[in-house]
PDB file of C-alpha atoms in Angstrom:
ATOM      1  CA  UNK A   1       0.000   0.000   0.000  1.00 66.00           C
ATOM      2  CA  UNK A   2       2.800   2.421   0.958  1.00 70.00           C
ATOM      3  CA  UNK A   3       4.559   1.815  -2.369  1.00 76.00           C
ATOM      4  CA  UNK A   4       1.576   3.361  -4.167  1.00 76.00           C
ATOM      5  CA  UNK A   5       1.966   6.654  -2.298  1.00 75.00           C
ATOM      6  CA  UNK A   6       4.738   7.541  -4.749  1.00 80.00           C
ATOM      7  CA  UNK A   7       1.866   8.458  -7.085  1.00 76.00           C
ATOM      8  CA  UNK A   8       0.958  11.391  -4.834  1.00 79.00           C
ATOM      9  CA  UNK A   9       1.827  14.409  -6.976  1.00 81.00           C
ATOM     10  CA  UNK A  10       1.121  18.151  -7.195  1.00 81.00           C
ATOM     11  CA  UNK A  11      -2.077  19.348  -5.535  1.00 84.00           C
ATOM     12  CA  UNK A  12      -2.758  15.868  -4.130  1.00 85.00           C
ATOM     13  CA  UNK A  13       0.274  16.222  -1.832  1.00 88.00           C
ATOM     14  CA  UNK A  14      -0.932  19.603  -0.532  1.00 91.00           C
ATOM     15  CA  UNK A  15      -4.446  18.261   0.100  1.00 90.00           C
ATOM     16  CA  UNK A  16      -3.046  15.156   1.818  1.00 88.00           C
ATOM     17  CA  UNK A  17      -1.035  17.357   4.204  1.00 89.00           C
ATOM     18  CA  UNK A  18      -3.795  19.881   4.937  1.00 91.00           C
ATOM     19  CA  UNK A  19      -6.594  17.317   5.508  1.00 91.00           C
ATOM     20  CA  UNK A  20      -5.148  15.823   8.744  1.00 89.00           C
ATOM     21  CA  UNK A  21      -4.278  19.276  10.096  1.00 90.00           C
ATOM     22  CA  UNK A  22      -7.845  20.499   9.615  1.00 91.00           C
ATOM     23  CA  UNK A  23      -9.164  17.266  11.148  1.00 89.00           C
ATOM     24  CA  UNK A  24      -7.124  17.864  14.317  1.00 90.00           C
ATOM     25  CA  UNK A  25      -8.975  21.167  14.747  1.00 91.00           C
ATOM     26  CA  UNK A  26     -12.323  19.354  14.555  1.00 90.00           C
ATOM     27  CA  UNK A  27     -11.144  16.776  17.099  1.00 90.00           C
ATOM     28  CA  UNK A  28     -10.071  19.548  19.492  1.00 91.00           C
ATOM     29  CA  UNK A  29     -13.533  21.140  19.277  1.00 92.00           C
ATOM     30  CA  UNK A  30     -15.226  17.778  19.919  1.00 89.00           C
ATOM     31  CA  UNK A  31     -13.043  17.081  22.956  1.00 89.00           C
ATOM     32  CA  UNK A  32     -13.846  20.495  24.386  1.00 89.00           C
ATOM     33  CA  UNK A  33     -17.611  19.885  24.486  1.00 89.00           C
ATOM     34  CA  UNK A  34     -17.910  17.390  27.394  1.00 88.00           C
ATOM     35  CA  UNK A  35     -15.718  19.560  29.656  1.00 88.00           C
ATOM     36  CA  UNK A  36     -17.850  22.623  28.923  1.00 89.00           C
ATOM     37  CA  UNK A  37     -20.971  20.559  29.640  1.00 87.00           C
ATOM     38  CA  UNK A  38     -19.481  19.430  32.948  1.00 87.00           C
ATOM     39  CA  UNK A  39     -18.773  23.040  33.899  1.00 88.00           C
ATOM     40  CA  UNK A  40     -22.357  24.050  33.097  1.00 90.00           C
ATOM     41  CA  UNK A  41     -23.712  21.383  35.467  1.00 87.00           C
ATOM     42  CA  UNK A  42     -21.158  21.552  38.285  1.00 85.00           C
ATOM     43  CA  UNK A  43     -20.650  25.334  38.283  1.00 88.00           C
ATOM     44  CA  UNK A  44     -23.537  27.055  36.501  1.00 87.00           C
ATOM     45  CA  UNK A  45     -26.465  24.851  37.554  1.00 85.00           C
ATOM     46  CA  UNK A  46     -25.048  24.010  40.986  1.00 83.00           C
ATOM     47  CA  UNK A  47     -24.607  27.720  41.824  1.00 86.00           C
ATOM     48  CA  UNK A  48     -27.788  28.817  39.999  1.00 86.00           C
ATOM     49  CA  UNK A  49     -25.601  31.066  37.817  1.00 87.00           C
ATOM     50  CA  UNK A  50     -27.668  31.595  34.635  1.00 89.00           C
ATOM     51  CA  UNK A  51     -25.102  34.005  33.162  1.00 92.00           C
ATOM     52  CA  UNK A  52     -22.349  31.364  33.400  1.00 90.00           C
ATOM     53  CA  UNK A  53     -24.635  28.772  31.795  1.00 90.00           C
ATOM     54  CA  UNK A  54     -25.403  31.074  28.850  1.00 93.00           C
ATOM     55  CA  UNK A  55     -21.771  32.078  28.279  1.00 93.00           C
ATOM     56  CA  UNK A  56     -20.541  28.466  28.448  1.00 91.00           C
ATOM     57  CA  UNK A  57     -23.402  27.346  26.217  1.00 92.00           C
ATOM     58  CA  UNK A  58     -22.365  29.985  23.667  1.00 95.00           C
ATOM     59  CA  UNK A  59     -18.818  28.608  23.779  1.00 93.00           C
ATOM     60  CA  UNK A  60     -20.210  25.139  23.019  1.00 93.00           C
ATOM     61  CA  UNK A  61     -22.133  26.481  20.013  1.00 94.00           C
ATOM     62  CA  UNK A  62     -19.041  28.273  18.661  1.00 95.00           C
ATOM     63  CA  UNK A  63     -16.938  25.109  19.139  1.00 93.00           C
ATOM     64  CA  UNK A  64     -19.580  23.056  17.306  1.00 93.00           C
ATOM     65  CA  UNK A  65     -19.637  25.496  14.350  1.00 95.00           C
ATOM     66  CA  UNK A  66     -15.826  25.552  14.106  1.00 94.00           C
ATOM     67  CA  UNK A  67     -15.804  21.748  14.244  1.00 91.00           C
ATOM     68  CA  UNK A  68     -18.448  21.581  11.508  1.00 93.00           C
ATOM     69  CA  UNK A  69     -16.430  23.702   9.071  1.00 94.00           C
ATOM     70  CA  UNK A  70     -13.198  21.898   9.967  1.00 92.00           C
ATOM     71  CA  UNK A  71     -14.813  18.499   9.362  1.00 90.00           C
ATOM     72  CA  UNK A  72     -16.282  19.606   6.026  1.00 92.00           C
ATOM     73  CA  UNK A  73     -12.915  21.042   4.963  1.00 93.00           C
ATOM     74  CA  UNK A  74     -11.113  17.824   5.848  1.00 92.00           C
ATOM     75  CA  UNK A  75     -13.633  15.712   3.903  1.00 91.00           C
ATOM     76  CA  UNK A  76     -13.219  17.926   0.825  1.00 94.00           C
ATOM     77  CA  UNK A  77      -9.408  17.893   0.947  1.00 93.00           C
ATOM     78  CA  UNK A  78      -9.257  14.128   1.601  1.00 92.00           C
ATOM     79  CA  UNK A  79     -11.602  13.415  -1.307  1.00 92.00           C
ATOM     80  CA  UNK A  80      -9.497  15.527  -3.699  1.00 93.00           C
ATOM     81  CA  UNK A  81      -6.276  13.822  -2.566  1.00 92.00           C
ATOM     82  CA  UNK A  82      -7.791  10.330  -2.921  1.00 91.00           C
ATOM     83  CA  UNK A  83      -9.250  11.040  -6.371  1.00 92.00           C
ATOM     84  CA  UNK A  84      -5.957  12.497  -7.626  1.00 92.00           C
ATOM     85  CA  UNK A  85      -4.041   9.488  -6.285  1.00 90.00           C
ATOM     86  CA  UNK A  86      -6.456   7.082  -7.990  1.00 90.00           C
ATOM     87  CA  UNK A  87      -6.039   8.983 -11.248  1.00 90.00           C
ATOM     88  CA  UNK A  88      -2.239   8.712 -11.122  1.00 90.00           C
ATOM     89  CA  UNK A  89      -2.278   5.035 -10.086  1.00 88.00           C
ATOM     90  CA  UNK A  90      -4.734   4.194 -12.870  1.00 90.00           C
ATOM     91  CA  UNK A  91      -2.632   6.049 -15.437  1.00 90.00           C
ATOM     92  CA  UNK A  92       0.599   4.449 -14.203  1.00 89.00           C
ATOM     93  CA  UNK A  93      -0.988   1.008 -14.258  1.00 89.00           C
ATOM     94  CA  UNK A  94      -2.347   1.514 -17.771  1.00 90.00           C
ATOM     95  CA  UNK A  95       1.026   2.748 -19.058  1.00 89.00           C
ATOM     96  CA  UNK A  96       2.765  -0.256 -17.501  1.00 88.00           C
ATOM     97  CA  UNK A  97       0.307  -2.696 -19.101  1.00 87.00           C
ATOM     98  CA  UNK A  98       1.214  -1.273 -22.530  1.00 88.00           C
ATOM     99  CA  UNK A  99       4.834  -2.366 -21.977  1.00 87.00           C
ATOM    100  CA  UNK A 100       4.084  -5.958 -20.896  1.00 84.00           C
ATOM    101  CA  UNK A 101       5.106  -8.859 -23.104  1.00 85.00           C
ATOM    102  CA  UNK A 102       2.580 -11.315 -24.539  1.00 83.00           C
ATOM    103  CA  UNK A 103       3.781 -13.933 -22.035  1.00 85.00           C
ATOM    104  CA  UNK A 104       3.172 -11.562 -19.109  1.00 84.00           C
ATOM    105  CA  UNK A 105      -0.247 -10.591 -20.461  1.00 80.00           C
ATOM    106  CA  UNK A 106      -1.223 -14.263 -20.734  1.00 80.00           C
ATOM    107  CA  UNK A 107      -0.012 -14.878 -17.194  1.00 82.00           C
ATOM    108  CA  UNK A 108      -1.910 -11.944 -15.666  1.00 79.00           C
ATOM    109  CA  UNK A 109      -5.013 -12.406 -17.893  1.00 79.00           C
ATOM    110  CA  UNK A 110      -6.956  -9.578 -19.487  1.00 78.00           C
ATOM    111  CA  UNK A 111      -9.955  -9.927 -17.167  1.00 74.00           C
ATOM    112  CA  UNK A 112      -7.709  -9.615 -14.108  1.00 80.00           C
ATOM    113  CA  UNK A 113      -5.985  -6.534 -15.544  1.00 83.00           C
ATOM    114  CA  UNK A 114      -9.382  -4.891 -16.083  1.00 83.00           C
ATOM    115  CA  UNK A 115     -10.317  -5.589 -12.450  1.00 81.00           C
ATOM    116  CA  UNK A 116      -7.035  -4.110 -11.261  1.00 83.00           C
ATOM    117  CA  UNK A 117      -7.564  -0.973 -13.349  1.00 85.00           C
ATOM    118  CA  UNK A 118     -11.093  -0.471 -12.026  1.00 84.00           C
ATOM    119  CA  UNK A 119     -12.136  -2.238  -8.824  1.00 82.00           C
ATOM    120  CA  UNK A 120      -8.688  -2.472  -7.216  1.00 85.00           C
ATOM    121  CA  UNK A 121      -7.850   1.189  -7.912  1.00 89.00           C
ATOM    122  CA  UNK A 122     -11.253   2.164  -6.465  1.00 88.00           C
ATOM    123  CA  UNK A 123     -10.399   0.255  -3.266  1.00 85.00           C
ATOM    124  CA  UNK A 124      -7.156   2.245  -2.998  1.00 88.00           C
ATOM    125  CA  UNK A 125      -9.060   5.504  -3.535  1.00 89.00           C
ATOM    126  CA  UNK A 126     -11.619   4.698  -0.829  1.00 86.00           C
ATOM    127  CA  UNK A 127      -8.909   3.592   1.581  1.00 86.00           C
ATOM    128  CA  UNK A 128      -6.883   6.783   1.034  1.00 87.00           C
ATOM    129  CA  UNK A 129      -9.976   8.917   1.595  1.00 88.00           C
ATOM    130  CA  UNK A 130     -10.733   7.131   4.858  1.00 84.00           C
ATOM    131  CA  UNK A 131      -7.058   7.115   5.865  1.00 84.00           C
ATOM    132  CA  UNK A 132      -6.809  10.913   5.634  1.00 86.00           C
ATOM    133  CA  UNK A 133     -10.014  11.395   7.628  1.00 84.00           C
ATOM    134  CA  UNK A 134     -10.729   8.537  10.019  1.00 81.00           C
ATOM    135  CA  UNK A 135      -7.176   7.360  10.679  1.00 76.00           C
ATOM    136  CA  UNK A 136      -6.349  10.871  11.876  1.00 79.00           C
ATOM    137  CA  UNK A 137      -9.613  11.574  13.656  1.00 84.00           C
ATOM    138  CA  UNK A 138      -9.964   8.211  15.403  1.00 83.00           C
ATOM    139  CA  UNK A 139      -6.554   7.968  17.148  1.00 84.00           C
ATOM    140  CA  UNK A 140      -6.579  11.695  17.994  1.00 86.00           C
ATOM    141  CA  UNK A 141     -10.056  11.465  19.520  1.00 86.00           C
ATOM    142  CA  UNK A 142      -9.254   8.232  21.366  1.00 84.00           C
ATOM    143  CA  UNK A 143      -5.994   9.536  22.845  1.00 87.00           C
ATOM    144  CA  UNK A 144      -7.430  12.981  23.606  1.00 87.00           C
ATOM    145  CA  UNK A 145     -10.574  11.480  25.130  1.00 86.00           C
ATOM    146  CA  UNK A 146      -8.504   9.101  27.251  1.00 85.00           C
ATOM    147  CA  UNK A 147      -6.338  11.950  28.553  1.00 87.00           C
ATOM    148  CA  UNK A 148      -9.385  14.100  29.366  1.00 85.00           C
ATOM    149  CA  UNK A 149     -11.115  11.150  31.059  1.00 85.00           C
ATOM    150  CA  UNK A 150      -8.050  10.487  33.240  1.00 85.00           C
ATOM    151  CA  UNK A 151      -7.941  14.181  34.183  1.00 85.00           C
ATOM    152  CA  UNK A 152     -11.603  13.991  35.220  1.00 81.00           C
ATOM    153  CA  UNK A 153     -11.256  10.805  37.279  1.00 82.00           C
ATOM    154  CA  UNK A 154      -8.299   8.445  37.598  1.00 83.00           C
ATOM    155  CA  UNK A 155     -10.448   5.928  39.472  1.00 84.00           C
ATOM    156  CA  UNK A 156     -13.094   5.598  36.733  1.00 83.00           C
ATOM    157  CA  UNK A 157     -10.378   5.511  34.049  1.00 83.00           C
ATOM    158  CA  UNK A 158      -9.276   2.100  35.337  1.00 83.00           C
ATOM    159  CA  UNK A 159     -12.292   0.664  33.463  1.00 84.00           C
ATOM    160  CA  UNK A 160     -10.452   1.289  30.178  1.00 80.00           C
ATOM    161  CA  UNK A 161      -7.714  -1.131  31.233  1.00 81.00           C
ATOM    162  CA  UNK A 162     -10.252  -3.949  30.832  1.00 82.00           C
ATOM    163  CA  UNK A 163     -12.524  -2.726  28.018  1.00 81.00           C
ATOM    164  CA  UNK A 164     -10.021  -1.548  25.381  1.00 79.00           C
ATOM    165  CA  UNK A 165      -7.783  -4.685  25.322  1.00 84.00           C
ATOM    166  CA  UNK A 166     -10.868  -6.918  24.945  1.00 83.00           C
ATOM    167  CA  UNK A 167     -12.045  -4.971  21.875  1.00 78.00           C
ATOM    168  CA  UNK A 168      -8.552  -4.971  20.337  1.00 78.00           C
ATOM    169  CA  UNK A 169      -8.196  -8.740  20.768  1.00 84.00           C
ATOM    170  CA  UNK A 170     -11.567  -9.337  19.069  1.00 79.00           C
ATOM    171  CA  UNK A 171     -10.558  -7.022  16.195  1.00 75.00           C
ATOM    172  CA  UNK A 172      -7.238  -8.785  15.595  1.00 78.00           C
ATOM    173  CA  UNK A 173      -8.857 -12.226  15.540  1.00 80.00           C
ATOM    174  CA  UNK A 174     -11.551 -11.216  13.041  1.00 75.00           C
ATOM    175  CA  UNK A 175      -9.155  -9.290  10.773  1.00 73.00           C
ATOM    176  CA  UNK A 176      -6.794 -12.260  10.660  1.00 77.00           C
ATOM    177  CA  UNK A 177      -9.638 -14.454   9.429  1.00 75.00           C
ATOM    178  CA  UNK A 178     -11.106 -11.891   6.992  1.00 73.00           C
ATOM    179  CA  UNK A 179      -7.907 -11.025   5.057  1.00 72.00           C
ATOM    180  CA  UNK A 180      -7.768 -14.264   3.002  1.00 78.00           C
ATOM    181  CA  UNK A 181     -11.517 -13.955   2.350  1.00 77.00           C
ATOM    182  CA  UNK A 182     -11.031 -10.523   0.727  1.00 74.00           C
ATOM    183  CA  UNK A 183      -8.267 -11.963  -1.459  1.00 74.00           C
ATOM    184  CA  UNK A 184     -10.568 -14.753  -2.564  1.00 79.00           C
ATOM    185  CA  UNK A 185     -13.339 -12.240  -3.338  1.00 79.00           C
ATOM    186  CA  UNK A 186     -11.073 -10.217  -5.648  1.00 73.00           C
ATOM    187  CA  UNK A 187     -10.184 -13.435  -7.474  1.00 78.00           C
ATOM    188  CA  UNK A 188     -13.882 -14.151  -7.963  1.00 82.00           C
ATOM    189  CA  UNK A 189     -14.303 -10.655  -9.458  1.00 79.00           C
ATOM    190  CA  UNK A 190     -11.499 -11.558 -11.899  1.00 77.00           C
ATOM    191  CA  UNK A 191     -13.372 -14.722 -12.816  1.00 82.00           C
ATOM    192  CA  UNK A 192     -16.694 -13.004 -13.485  1.00 82.00           C
ATOM    193  CA  UNK A 193     -14.922 -10.381 -15.609  1.00 78.00           C
ATOM    194  CA  UNK A 194     -13.330 -13.209 -17.610  1.00 80.00           C
ATOM    195  CA  UNK A 195     -16.709 -14.790 -18.354  1.00 82.00           C
ATOM    196  CA  UNK A 196     -18.262 -11.425 -19.236  1.00 81.00           C
ATOM    197  CA  UNK A 197     -15.377 -10.515 -21.562  1.00 79.00           C
ATOM    198  CA  UNK A 198     -15.548 -13.856 -23.399  1.00 80.00           C
ATOM    199  CA  UNK A 199     -19.329 -13.593 -23.716  1.00 80.00           C
ATOM    200  CA  UNK A 200     -19.235 -10.045 -25.120  1.00 78.00           C
ATOM    201  CA  UNK A 201     -16.227 -10.366 -27.440  1.00 78.00           C
ATOM    202  CA  UNK A 202     -17.206 -13.824 -28.656  1.00 82.00           C
ATOM    203  CA  UNK A 203     -20.937 -13.154 -29.069  1.00 80.00           C
ATOM    204  CA  UNK A 204     -20.900 -13.984 -32.783  1.00 82.00           C
ATOM    205  CA  UNK A 205     -19.199 -17.336 -32.249  1.00 84.00           C
ATOM    206  CA  UNK A 206     -21.478 -18.144 -29.315  1.00 82.00           C
ATOM    207  CA  UNK A 207     -24.555 -17.488 -31.430  1.00 81.00           C
ATOM    208  CA  UNK A 208     -23.133 -19.393 -34.380  1.00 83.00           C
ATOM    209  CA  UNK A 209     -22.442 -22.459 -32.216  1.00 82.00           C
ATOM    210  CA  UNK A 210     -25.721 -22.037 -30.303  1.00 82.00           C
ATOM    211  CA  UNK A 211     -24.066 -22.252 -26.883  1.00 84.00           C
ATOM    212  CA  UNK A 212     -25.885 -19.322 -25.250  1.00 83.00           C
ATOM    213  CA  UNK A 213     -27.223 -21.561 -22.476  1.00 86.00           C
ATOM    214  CA  UNK A 214     -23.737 -22.831 -21.690  1.00 87.00           C
ATOM    215  CA  UNK A 215     -22.433 -19.251 -21.352  1.00 84.00           C
ATOM    216  CA  UNK A 216     -25.388 -18.327 -19.142  1.00 88.00           C
ATOM    217  CA  UNK A 217     -24.589 -21.267 -16.871  1.00 88.00           C
ATOM    218  CA  UNK A 218     -20.921 -20.189 -16.697  1.00 87.00           C
ATOM    219  CA  UNK A 219     -21.931 -16.657 -15.765  1.00 86.00           C
ATOM    220  CA  UNK A 220     -24.453 -17.866 -13.190  1.00 89.00           C
ATOM    221  CA  UNK A 221     -21.808 -20.074 -11.566  1.00 88.00           C
ATOM    222  CA  UNK A 222     -19.252 -17.240 -11.488  1.00 86.00           C
ATOM    223  CA  UNK A 223     -21.862 -14.833 -10.144  1.00 86.00           C
ATOM    224  CA  UNK A 224     -22.905 -17.234  -7.393  1.00 89.00           C
ATOM    225  CA  UNK A 225     -19.278 -17.861  -6.399  1.00 85.00           C
ATOM    226  CA  UNK A 226     -18.692 -14.103  -6.121  1.00 84.00           C
ATOM    227  CA  UNK A 227     -21.868 -13.708  -4.069  1.00 86.00           C
ATOM    228  CA  UNK A 228     -20.875 -16.460  -1.623  1.00 85.00           C
ATOM    229  CA  UNK A 229     -17.325 -15.082  -1.291  1.00 82.00           C
ATOM    230  CA  UNK A 230     -18.731 -11.595  -0.598  1.00 81.00           C
ATOM    231  CA  UNK A 231     -21.161 -12.923   2.019  1.00 82.00           C
ATOM    232  CA  UNK A 232     -18.365 -14.800   3.814  1.00 78.00           C
ATOM    233  CA  UNK A 233     -15.997 -11.820   3.855  1.00 74.00           C
ATOM    234  CA  UNK A 234     -18.646  -9.328   4.971  1.00 74.00           C
ATOM    235  CA  UNK A 235     -20.303 -11.755   7.392  1.00 72.00           C
ATOM    236  CA  UNK A 236     -17.066 -12.134   9.343  1.00 66.00           C
ATOM    237  CA  UNK A 237     -16.685  -8.370   9.689  1.00 67.00           C
ATOM    238  CA  UNK A 238     -20.330  -7.828  10.655  1.00 73.00           C
ATOM    239  CA  UNK A 239     -19.558  -9.583  13.941  1.00 74.00           C
ATOM    240  CA  UNK A 240     -17.398  -6.637  14.974  1.00 73.00           C
ATOM    241  CA  UNK A 241     -20.211  -4.121  15.362  1.00 73.00           C
ATOM    242  CA  UNK A 242     -22.487  -6.069  17.747  1.00 80.00           C
ATOM    243  CA  UNK A 243     -19.538  -7.337  19.816  1.00 80.00           C
ATOM    244  CA  UNK A 244     -18.007  -3.864  20.127  1.00 77.00           C
ATOM    245  CA  UNK A 245     -21.396  -2.315  20.935  1.00 79.00           C
ATOM    246  CA  UNK A 246     -21.994  -4.948  23.643  1.00 84.00           C
ATOM    247  CA  UNK A 247     -18.611  -4.210  25.251  1.00 83.00           C
ATOM    248  CA  UNK A 248     -19.256  -0.452  25.002  1.00 80.00           C
ATOM    249  CA  UNK A 249     -22.652  -0.790  26.722  1.00 84.00           C
ATOM    250  CA  UNK A 250     -21.127  -2.877  29.520  1.00 87.00           C
ATOM    251  CA  UNK A 251     -18.462  -0.203  29.967  1.00 85.00           C
ATOM    252  CA  UNK A 252     -21.094   2.562  30.223  1.00 85.00           C
ATOM    253  CA  UNK A 253     -23.013   0.524  32.818  1.00 88.00           C
ATOM    254  CA  UNK A 254     -19.762   0.051  34.770  1.00 87.00           C
ATOM    255  CA  UNK A 255     -19.102   3.813  34.721  1.00 86.00           C
ATOM    256  CA  UNK A 256     -22.628   4.532  35.960  1.00 86.00           C
ATOM    257  CA  UNK A 257     -22.297   1.914  38.710  1.00 89.00           C
ATOM    258  CA  UNK A 258     -18.900   2.972  40.063  1.00 87.00           C
ATOM    259  CA  UNK A 259     -19.494   6.665  39.324  1.00 86.00           C
ATOM    260  CA  UNK A 260     -22.808   6.544  41.161  1.00 86.00           C
ATOM    261  CA  UNK A 261     -21.144   5.051  44.225  1.00 87.00           C
ATOM    262  CA  UNK A 262     -18.409   7.701  44.089  1.00 86.00           C
ATOM    263  CA  UNK A 263     -21.048  10.456  43.829  1.00 85.00           C
ATOM    264  CA  UNK A 264     -22.934   9.117  46.842  1.00 86.00           C
ATOM    265  CA  UNK A 265     -19.695   9.115  48.855  1.00 84.00           C
ATOM    266  CA  UNK A 266     -18.916  12.669  47.674  1.00 81.00           C
ATOM    267  CA  UNK A 267     -15.791  11.794  45.644  1.00 81.00           C
ATOM    268  CA  UNK A 268     -17.038  13.112  42.281  1.00 82.00           C
ATOM    269  CA  UNK A 269     -19.571  15.601  40.887  1.00 84.00           C
ATOM    270  CA  UNK A 270     -22.497  14.539  38.689  1.00 84.00           C
ATOM    271  CA  UNK A 271     -21.276  16.778  35.849  1.00 84.00           C
ATOM    272  CA  UNK A 272     -17.928  14.988  35.759  1.00 85.00           C
ATOM    273  CA  UNK A 273     -19.687  11.631  35.507  1.00 85.00           C
ATOM    274  CA  UNK A 274     -21.675  12.866  32.494  1.00 86.00           C
ATOM    275  CA  UNK A 275     -18.508  14.310  30.905  1.00 87.00           C
ATOM    276  CA  UNK A 276     -16.686  11.024  31.558  1.00 86.00           C
ATOM    277  CA  UNK A 277     -19.448   9.049  29.816  1.00 87.00           C
ATOM    278  CA  UNK A 278     -19.246  11.443  26.850  1.00 86.00           C
ATOM    279  CA  UNK A 279     -15.492  10.906  26.614  1.00 86.00           C
ATOM    280  CA  UNK A 280     -16.060   7.176  26.965  1.00 85.00           C
ATOM    281  CA  UNK A 281     -18.499   7.213  24.030  1.00 84.00           C
ATOM    282  CA  UNK A 282     -16.041   9.277  21.987  1.00 85.00           C
ATOM    283  CA  UNK A 283     -13.255   6.791  22.699  1.00 83.00           C
ATOM    284  CA  UNK A 284     -15.429   3.801  21.832  1.00 80.00           C
ATOM    285  CA  UNK A 285     -16.682   5.507  18.650  1.00 81.00           C
ATOM    286  CA  UNK A 286     -13.049   6.148  17.701  1.00 82.00           C
ATOM    287  CA  UNK A 287     -12.221   2.496  18.230  1.00 78.00           C
ATOM    288  CA  UNK A 288     -15.140   1.611  15.939  1.00 76.00           C
ATOM    289  CA  UNK A 289     -13.720   4.002  13.327  1.00 79.00           C
ATOM    290  CA  UNK A 290     -10.337   2.291  13.600  1.00 77.00           C
ATOM    291  CA  UNK A 291     -12.055  -1.079  13.199  1.00 74.00           C
ATOM    292  CA  UNK A 292     -13.818   0.071  10.010  1.00 74.00           C
ATOM    293  CA  UNK A 293     -10.549   1.515   8.702  1.00 76.00           C
ATOM    294  CA  UNK A 294      -8.718  -1.732   9.397  1.00 72.00           C
ATOM    295  CA  UNK A 295     -11.432  -3.720   7.617  1.00 71.00           C
ATOM    296  CA  UNK A 296     -11.143  -1.470   4.573  1.00 74.00           C
ATOM    297  CA  UNK A 297      -7.360  -1.490   4.858  1.00 75.00           C
ATOM    298  CA  UNK A 298      -7.271  -5.296   4.797  1.00 71.00           C
ATOM    299  CA  UNK A 299      -9.234  -5.256   1.539  1.00 70.00           C
ATOM    300  CA  UNK A 300      -7.214  -2.362   0.097  1.00 78.00           C
ATOM    301  CA  UNK A 301      -4.010  -4.219   0.987  1.00 77.00           C
ATOM    302  CA  UNK A 302      -5.109  -7.080  -1.256  1.00 75.00           C
ATOM    303  CA  UNK A 303      -5.854  -4.622  -4.077  1.00 79.00           C
ATOM    304  CA  UNK A 304      -2.524  -2.844  -3.573  1.00 82.00           C
ATOM    305  CA  UNK A 305      -0.661  -6.154  -3.808  1.00 79.00           C
ATOM    306  CA  UNK A 306      -2.461  -6.968  -7.073  1.00 79.00           C
ATOM    307  CA  UNK A 307      -1.599  -3.539  -8.517  1.00 85.00           C
ATOM    308  CA  UNK A 308       2.045  -3.776  -7.420  1.00 84.00           C
ATOM    309  CA  UNK A 309       2.259  -7.205  -9.035  1.00 81.00           C
ATOM    310  CA  UNK A 310       1.687  -5.509 -12.403  1.00 83.00           C
ATOM    311  CA  UNK A 311       3.877  -2.474 -11.683  1.00 84.00           C
ATOM    312  CA  UNK A 312       6.761  -4.716 -10.558  1.00 83.00           C
TER     313      UNK A 312
END
């Protein structure tokens, strides 16, 4: 995958640099919100200070607006960078194919080359787009949220020591099993392209020999194989969401249980508990983003290997 980044050129490089920087601004605004909310409850509401509530609420609105524009700017820049990269990779791949010998073309197969020029390049484009957005936002939010949560309460933060490793272990197990399934799915796309190409280019011969039914059966078989491969690869990854959500809900319940006991004993304010839960949800959402990125990365890694096979 990294080898393909040499195709970053011109404006794509500028966009790829600016996108993460703008995203960091959005993350900072998001991390500011729970603390401001905690201050409203523990200071403004507790002291019946309406003026403080209004001023802090205005700060939250301003932070939300800044975060909105920063997020939109990052999405725009990341999309431009990803599209430009895909354009250069596609052009480089096409130019390389023109220089291949007949023996190499027979080895790689025309149908597979078409898939690499289209579907595989699209996977790289989508991965780059997500990489510039989510892979910056997710770790930044997770680390920032963890730091803010520890500042709020070191005692409650001990819950993360149990929850985060469990999620990471589940992710690693599922990704290890899904990677070969994605590779198999791309091969099935090659196969269906092969059948389609033969059916379209050889339509006159097929009609002359009256073997339309045979070609239909070949296509149906290839289509069914692709469908089953897709279901297996996606089915494995679909387990991640319910498992991660279950762990996240258990973690929230744990925070409410221990935080409630700490509040009763006077060791923490109610506003800090609410802020802690918000940071917890931000951290868990970031982990989910990382999971989705890793799923897409595992598929893009297969596509990148197929593209590099031609370029090399």
